[in-house]
CSV table of C-alpha atoms and ligand atoms in Angstrom, one decimal:
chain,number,residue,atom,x,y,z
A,2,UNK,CA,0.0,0.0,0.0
A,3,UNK,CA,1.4,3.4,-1.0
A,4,UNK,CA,0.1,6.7,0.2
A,5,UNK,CA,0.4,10.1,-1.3
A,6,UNK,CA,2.1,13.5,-0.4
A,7,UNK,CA,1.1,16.4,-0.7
A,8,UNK,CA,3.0,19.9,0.3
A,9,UNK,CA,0.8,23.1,0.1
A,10,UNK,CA,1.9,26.6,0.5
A,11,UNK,CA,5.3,26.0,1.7
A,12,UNK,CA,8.1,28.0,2.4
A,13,UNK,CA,11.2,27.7,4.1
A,14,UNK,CA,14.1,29.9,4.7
A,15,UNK,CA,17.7,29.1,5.6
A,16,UNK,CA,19.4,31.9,8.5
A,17,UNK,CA,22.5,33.5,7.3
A,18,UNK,CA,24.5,36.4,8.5
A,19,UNK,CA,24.0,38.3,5.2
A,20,UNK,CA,20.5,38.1,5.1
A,21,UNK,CA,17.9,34.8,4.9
A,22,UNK,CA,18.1,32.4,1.8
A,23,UNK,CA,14.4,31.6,1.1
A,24,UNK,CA,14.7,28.5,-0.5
A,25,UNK,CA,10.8,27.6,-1.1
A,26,UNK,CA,7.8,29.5,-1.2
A,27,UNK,CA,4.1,29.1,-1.3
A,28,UNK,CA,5.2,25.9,-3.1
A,29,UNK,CA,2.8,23.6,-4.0
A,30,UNK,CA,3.2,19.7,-5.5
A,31,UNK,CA,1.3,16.3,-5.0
A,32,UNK,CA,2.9,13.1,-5.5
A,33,UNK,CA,-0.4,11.0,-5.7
A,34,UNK,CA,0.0,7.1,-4.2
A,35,UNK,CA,2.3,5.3,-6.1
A,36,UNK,CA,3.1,7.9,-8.5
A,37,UNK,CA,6.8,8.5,-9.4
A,38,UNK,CA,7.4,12.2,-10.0
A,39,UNK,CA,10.7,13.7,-11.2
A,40,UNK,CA,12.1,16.9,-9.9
A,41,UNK,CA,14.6,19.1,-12.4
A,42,UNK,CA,15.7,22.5,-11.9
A,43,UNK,CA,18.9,24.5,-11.9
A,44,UNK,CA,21.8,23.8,-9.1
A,45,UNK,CA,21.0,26.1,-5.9
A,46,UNK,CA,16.7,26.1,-6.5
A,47,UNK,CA,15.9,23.9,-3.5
A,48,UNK,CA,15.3,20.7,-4.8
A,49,UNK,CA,17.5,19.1,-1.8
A,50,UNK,CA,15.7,20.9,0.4
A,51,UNK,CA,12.2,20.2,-0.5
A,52,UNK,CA,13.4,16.0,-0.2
A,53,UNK,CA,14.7,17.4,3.4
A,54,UNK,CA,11.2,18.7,4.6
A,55,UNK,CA,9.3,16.1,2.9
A,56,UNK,CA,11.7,13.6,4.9
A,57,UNK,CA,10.6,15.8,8.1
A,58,UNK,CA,14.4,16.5,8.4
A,59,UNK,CA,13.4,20.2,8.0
A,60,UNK,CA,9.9,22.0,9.0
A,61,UNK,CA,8.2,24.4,6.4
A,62,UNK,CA,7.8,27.9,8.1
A,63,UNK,CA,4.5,28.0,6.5
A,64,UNK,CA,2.3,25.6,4.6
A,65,UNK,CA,1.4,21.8,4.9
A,66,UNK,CA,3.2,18.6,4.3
A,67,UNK,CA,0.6,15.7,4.2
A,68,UNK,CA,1.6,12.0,3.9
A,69,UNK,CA,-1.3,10.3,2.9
A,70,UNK,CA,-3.9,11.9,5.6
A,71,UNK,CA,-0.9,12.3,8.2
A,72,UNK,CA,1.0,15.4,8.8
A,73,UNK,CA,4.3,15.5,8.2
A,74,UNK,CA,5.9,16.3,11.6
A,75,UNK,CA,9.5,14.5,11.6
A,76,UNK,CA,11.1,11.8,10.3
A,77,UNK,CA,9.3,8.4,9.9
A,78,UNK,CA,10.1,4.8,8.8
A,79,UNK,CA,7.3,5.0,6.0
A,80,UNK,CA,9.4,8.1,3.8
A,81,UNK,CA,12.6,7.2,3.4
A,82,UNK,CA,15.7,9.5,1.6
A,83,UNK,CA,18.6,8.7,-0.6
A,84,UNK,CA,20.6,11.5,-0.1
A,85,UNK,CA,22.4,13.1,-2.4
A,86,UNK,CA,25.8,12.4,-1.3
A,87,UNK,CA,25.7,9.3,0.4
A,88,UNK,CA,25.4,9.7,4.7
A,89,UNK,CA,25.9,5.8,5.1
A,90,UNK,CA,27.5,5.1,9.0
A,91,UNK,CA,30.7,4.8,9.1
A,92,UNK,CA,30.5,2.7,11.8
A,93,UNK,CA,29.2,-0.3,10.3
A,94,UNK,CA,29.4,-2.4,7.7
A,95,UNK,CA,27.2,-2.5,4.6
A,96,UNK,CA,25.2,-5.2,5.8
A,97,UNK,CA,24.9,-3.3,9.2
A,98,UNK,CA,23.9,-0.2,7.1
A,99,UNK,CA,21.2,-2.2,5.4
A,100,UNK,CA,20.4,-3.6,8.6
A,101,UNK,CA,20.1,-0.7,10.9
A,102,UNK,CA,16.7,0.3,10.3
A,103,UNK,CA,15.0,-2.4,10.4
A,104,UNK,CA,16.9,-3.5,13.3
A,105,UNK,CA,15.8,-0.2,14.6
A,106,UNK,CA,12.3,-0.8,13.7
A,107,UNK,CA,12.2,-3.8,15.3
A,108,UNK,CA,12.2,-6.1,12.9
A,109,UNK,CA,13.8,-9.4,13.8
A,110,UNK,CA,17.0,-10.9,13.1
A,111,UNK,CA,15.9,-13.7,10.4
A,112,UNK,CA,13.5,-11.1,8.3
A,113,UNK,CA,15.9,-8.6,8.9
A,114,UNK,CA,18.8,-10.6,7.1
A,115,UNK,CA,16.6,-12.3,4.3
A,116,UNK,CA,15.7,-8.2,3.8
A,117,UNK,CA,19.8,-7.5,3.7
A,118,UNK,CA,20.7,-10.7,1.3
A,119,UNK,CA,17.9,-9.8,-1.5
A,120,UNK,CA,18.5,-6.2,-1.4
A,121,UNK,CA,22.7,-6.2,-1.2
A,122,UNK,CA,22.3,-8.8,-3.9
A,123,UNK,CA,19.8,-6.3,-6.3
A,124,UNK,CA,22.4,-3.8,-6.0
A,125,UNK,CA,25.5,-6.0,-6.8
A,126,UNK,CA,27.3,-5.7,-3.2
A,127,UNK,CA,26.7,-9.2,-1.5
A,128,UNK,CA,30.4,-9.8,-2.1
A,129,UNK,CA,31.2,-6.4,-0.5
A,130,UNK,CA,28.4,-6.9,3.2
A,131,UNK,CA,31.4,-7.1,5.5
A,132,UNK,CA,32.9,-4.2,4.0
A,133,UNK,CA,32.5,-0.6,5.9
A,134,UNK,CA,32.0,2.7,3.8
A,135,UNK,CA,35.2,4.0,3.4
A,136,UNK,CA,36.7,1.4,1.8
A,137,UNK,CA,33.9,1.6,-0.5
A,138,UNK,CA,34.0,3.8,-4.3
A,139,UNK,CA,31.6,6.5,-4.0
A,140,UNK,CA,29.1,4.5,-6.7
A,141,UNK,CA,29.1,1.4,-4.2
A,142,UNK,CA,28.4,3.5,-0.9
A,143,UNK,CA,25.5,5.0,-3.1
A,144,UNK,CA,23.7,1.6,-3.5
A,145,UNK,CA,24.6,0.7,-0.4
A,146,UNK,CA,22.3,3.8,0.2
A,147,UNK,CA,19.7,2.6,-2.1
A,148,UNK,CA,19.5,-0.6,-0.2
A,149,UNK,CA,19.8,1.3,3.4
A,150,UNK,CA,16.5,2.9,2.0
A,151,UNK,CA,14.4,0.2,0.6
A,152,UNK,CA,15.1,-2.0,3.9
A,153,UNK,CA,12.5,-0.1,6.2
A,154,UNK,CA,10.1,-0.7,3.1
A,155,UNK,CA,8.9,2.6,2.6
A,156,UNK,CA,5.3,3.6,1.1
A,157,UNK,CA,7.3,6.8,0.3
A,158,UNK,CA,10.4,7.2,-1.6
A,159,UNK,CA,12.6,10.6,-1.7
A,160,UNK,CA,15.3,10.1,-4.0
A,161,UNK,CA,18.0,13.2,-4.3
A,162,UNK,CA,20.1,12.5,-7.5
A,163,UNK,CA,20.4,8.7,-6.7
A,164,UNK,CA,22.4,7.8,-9.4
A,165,UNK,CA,24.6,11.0,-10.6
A,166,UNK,CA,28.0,9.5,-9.2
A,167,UNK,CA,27.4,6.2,-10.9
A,168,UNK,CA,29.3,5.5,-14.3
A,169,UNK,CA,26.5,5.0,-17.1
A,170,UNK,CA,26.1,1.4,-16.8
A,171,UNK,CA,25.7,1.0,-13.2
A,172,UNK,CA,23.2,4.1,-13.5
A,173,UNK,CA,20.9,2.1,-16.0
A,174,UNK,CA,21.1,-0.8,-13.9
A,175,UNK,CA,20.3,1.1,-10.7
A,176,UNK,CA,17.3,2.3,-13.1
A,177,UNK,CA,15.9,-0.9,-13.7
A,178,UNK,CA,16.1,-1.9,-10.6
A,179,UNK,CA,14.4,0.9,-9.1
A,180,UNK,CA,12.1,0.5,-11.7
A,181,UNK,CA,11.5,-2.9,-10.7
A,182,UNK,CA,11.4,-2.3,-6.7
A,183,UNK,CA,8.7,0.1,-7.6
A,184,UNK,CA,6.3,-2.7,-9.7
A,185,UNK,CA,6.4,-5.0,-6.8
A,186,UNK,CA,5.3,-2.3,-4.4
A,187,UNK,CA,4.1,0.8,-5.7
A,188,UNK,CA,5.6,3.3,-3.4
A,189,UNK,CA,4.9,6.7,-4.3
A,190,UNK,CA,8.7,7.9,-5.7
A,191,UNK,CA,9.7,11.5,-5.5
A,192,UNK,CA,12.8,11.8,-7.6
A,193,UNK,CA,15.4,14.9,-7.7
A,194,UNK,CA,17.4,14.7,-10.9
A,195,UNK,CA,19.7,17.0,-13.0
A,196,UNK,CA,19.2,14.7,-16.1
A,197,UNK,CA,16.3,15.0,-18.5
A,198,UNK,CA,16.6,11.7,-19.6
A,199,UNK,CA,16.0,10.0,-16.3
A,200,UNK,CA,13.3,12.0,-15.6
A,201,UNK,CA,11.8,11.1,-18.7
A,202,UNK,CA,12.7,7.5,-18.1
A,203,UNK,CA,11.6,6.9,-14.5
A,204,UNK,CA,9.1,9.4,-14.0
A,205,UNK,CA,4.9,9.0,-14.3
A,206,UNK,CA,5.4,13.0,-14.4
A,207,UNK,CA,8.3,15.8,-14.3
A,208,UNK,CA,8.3,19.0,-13.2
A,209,UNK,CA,10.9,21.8,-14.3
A,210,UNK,CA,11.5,24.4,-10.9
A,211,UNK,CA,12.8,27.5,-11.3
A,212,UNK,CA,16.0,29.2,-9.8
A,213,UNK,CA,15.9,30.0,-6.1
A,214,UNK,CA,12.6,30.4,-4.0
A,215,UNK,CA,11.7,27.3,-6.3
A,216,UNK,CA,9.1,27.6,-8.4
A,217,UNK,CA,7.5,25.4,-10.7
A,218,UNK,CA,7.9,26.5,-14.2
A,219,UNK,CA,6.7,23.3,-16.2
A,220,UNK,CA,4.7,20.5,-15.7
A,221,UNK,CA,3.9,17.6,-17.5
A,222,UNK,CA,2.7,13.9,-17.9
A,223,UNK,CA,4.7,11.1,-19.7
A,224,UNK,CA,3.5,9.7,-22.0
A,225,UNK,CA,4.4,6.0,-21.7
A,226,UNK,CA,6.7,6.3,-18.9
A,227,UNK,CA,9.5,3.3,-17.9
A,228,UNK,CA,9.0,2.4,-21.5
A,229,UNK,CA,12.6,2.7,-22.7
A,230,UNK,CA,11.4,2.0,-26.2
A,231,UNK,CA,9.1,5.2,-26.0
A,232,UNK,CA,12.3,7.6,-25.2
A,233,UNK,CA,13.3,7.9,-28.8
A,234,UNK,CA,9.4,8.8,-29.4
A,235,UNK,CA,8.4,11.5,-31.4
A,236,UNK,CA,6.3,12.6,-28.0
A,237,UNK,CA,9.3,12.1,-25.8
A,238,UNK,CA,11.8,14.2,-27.7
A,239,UNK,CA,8.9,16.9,-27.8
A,240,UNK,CA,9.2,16.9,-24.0
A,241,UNK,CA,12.6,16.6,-23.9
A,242,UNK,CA,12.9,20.1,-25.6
A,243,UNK,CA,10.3,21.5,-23.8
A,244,UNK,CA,11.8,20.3,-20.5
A,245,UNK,CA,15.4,21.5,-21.8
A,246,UNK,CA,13.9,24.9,-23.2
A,247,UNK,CA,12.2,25.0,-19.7
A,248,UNK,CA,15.6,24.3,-17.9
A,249,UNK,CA,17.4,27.5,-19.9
A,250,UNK,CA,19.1,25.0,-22.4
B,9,LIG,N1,22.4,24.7,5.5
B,9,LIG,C1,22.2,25.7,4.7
B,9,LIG,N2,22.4,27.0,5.1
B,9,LIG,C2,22.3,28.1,4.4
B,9,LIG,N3,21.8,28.0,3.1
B,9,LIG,C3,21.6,26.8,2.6
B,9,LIG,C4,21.8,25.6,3.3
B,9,LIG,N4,21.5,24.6,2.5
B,9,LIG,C5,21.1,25.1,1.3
B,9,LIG,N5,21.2,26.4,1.4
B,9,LIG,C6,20.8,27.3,0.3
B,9,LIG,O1,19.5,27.1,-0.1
B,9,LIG,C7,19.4,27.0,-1.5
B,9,LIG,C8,18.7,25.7,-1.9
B,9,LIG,O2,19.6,24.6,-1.6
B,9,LIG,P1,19.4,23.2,-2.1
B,9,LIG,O3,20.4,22.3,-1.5
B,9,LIG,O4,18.0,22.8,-1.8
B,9,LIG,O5,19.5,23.3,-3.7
B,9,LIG,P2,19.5,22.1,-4.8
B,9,LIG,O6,18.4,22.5,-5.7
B,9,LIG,O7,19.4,20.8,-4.1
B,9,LIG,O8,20.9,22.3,-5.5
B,9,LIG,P3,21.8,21.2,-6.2
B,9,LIG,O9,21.2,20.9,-7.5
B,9,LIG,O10,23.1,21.9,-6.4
B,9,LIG,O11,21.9,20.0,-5.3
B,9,LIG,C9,20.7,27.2,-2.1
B,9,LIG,O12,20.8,28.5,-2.6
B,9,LIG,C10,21.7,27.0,-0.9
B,9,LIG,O13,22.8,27.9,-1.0
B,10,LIG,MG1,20.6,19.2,-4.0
């Protein structure tokens, strides 16, 4: 069961000595239940930062952020994030990684490992569970991240360029996979990305934001999304323009 999110009116300022940087304002987007929904926009809009308060990490100063019929008032098991540079601990290994939330959660040890085994072994790091982050390459601590975030089996997915540090075949492969995660269980996919392409590849519907306070300057529907046949469409390059055009390309 996936449930939807919704964020209404928000804004959100970061402090600073030289004056506050309003990152969001009187934004508005719905991710509807099991929808995937790619976020593009120039370097700097907010686009982190909206993932942030939509994890609960950060609290709008104004507006709502419903998931499903709950407000959103802090972090929760049911929304997880893949941040942008991976924030794996360092502490443990990448089967402890993968393991800690549910572990967390109270999941026990046999469900908790059978969780670990299929998921290190979707992202190509069974091999590698023993291991600890830093003697990990920056693509492998980002699946590791992947799989951190799928253990707690989220109905919510926040996604903040997953798969930029990954070379181009890992990144199709992490594609799929996240493609094929999302078949068997629908989670509703919120999905930060600097690449047209894999918005156009992953995504139900984009949106293009503008520069700082983020605002959205184009939306639209694809048209047979996670079809990779359909991205050499005649209706998929027309939205690849516009969402390029859109972006200041
Ligand atoms: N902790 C912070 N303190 C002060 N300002 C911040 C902080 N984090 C972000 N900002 C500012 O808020 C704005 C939005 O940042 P955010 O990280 O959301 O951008 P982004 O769209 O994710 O950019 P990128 O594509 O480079 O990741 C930026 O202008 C940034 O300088
Ligand atoms: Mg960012």
């Amino acid at each position: 069961m996936s449930v939807s999110l919704r964020m209404d009116g928000v804004r959100f300022s970061y402090p600073s000595a030289e004056g506050d940087v309003l990152a969001l304002d009187r934004f508005d987007l719905t991710v509807e239940a099991g929808e995937v929904v790619c976020v593009l926009g120039p370097s700097g809009c907010g686009k982190s930062t909206l993932l942030a308060l939509a994890a609960g990490l950060l609290s709008p100063e104004q507006g709502a952020i419903v998931a499903g019929e709950r407000p959103v008032e802090g972090p929760g098991v049911e929304r997880a994030l893949v941040f942008q540079k991976h924030a794996l601990f360092p502490w443990e290994t990448v089967r402890g990684n993968v393991e800690f939330g549910p572990r967390v959660g109270g999941v026990g040890e046999a469900e908790r490992r059978k969780r670990a085994d299929e998921l290190l072994s979707a992202v190509g790091l069974s091999e590698l569970d023993g291991q600890y982050p830093r003697q990990l390459s920056e693509g492998q601590r980002q699946r590791v991240g992947l799989a951190r975030a799928l253990a707690n089996e989220p109905k919510v997915l926040l996604m903040d360029e997953p798969f930029a540090s990954l070379d181009a075949l890992t990144r199709r492969q992490m594609q799929a996979l996240l493609v094929s995660v999302w078949q068997a269980r629908r989670q509703s996919i919120l999905f930060v990305t600097h690449d047209v392409d894999e918005a156009l590849a992953l995504g139900d519907r984009f949106v293009v934001l503008s520069a700082r306070p983020a605002k959205i300057l184009l939306e639209r529907r694809v048209a047979r999304p996670r079809d990779p046949e359909a991205l050499y469409s005649p209706e998929t390059r027309a939205l690849r323009e516009e969402a390029l055009r859109a972006l200041g390309a």
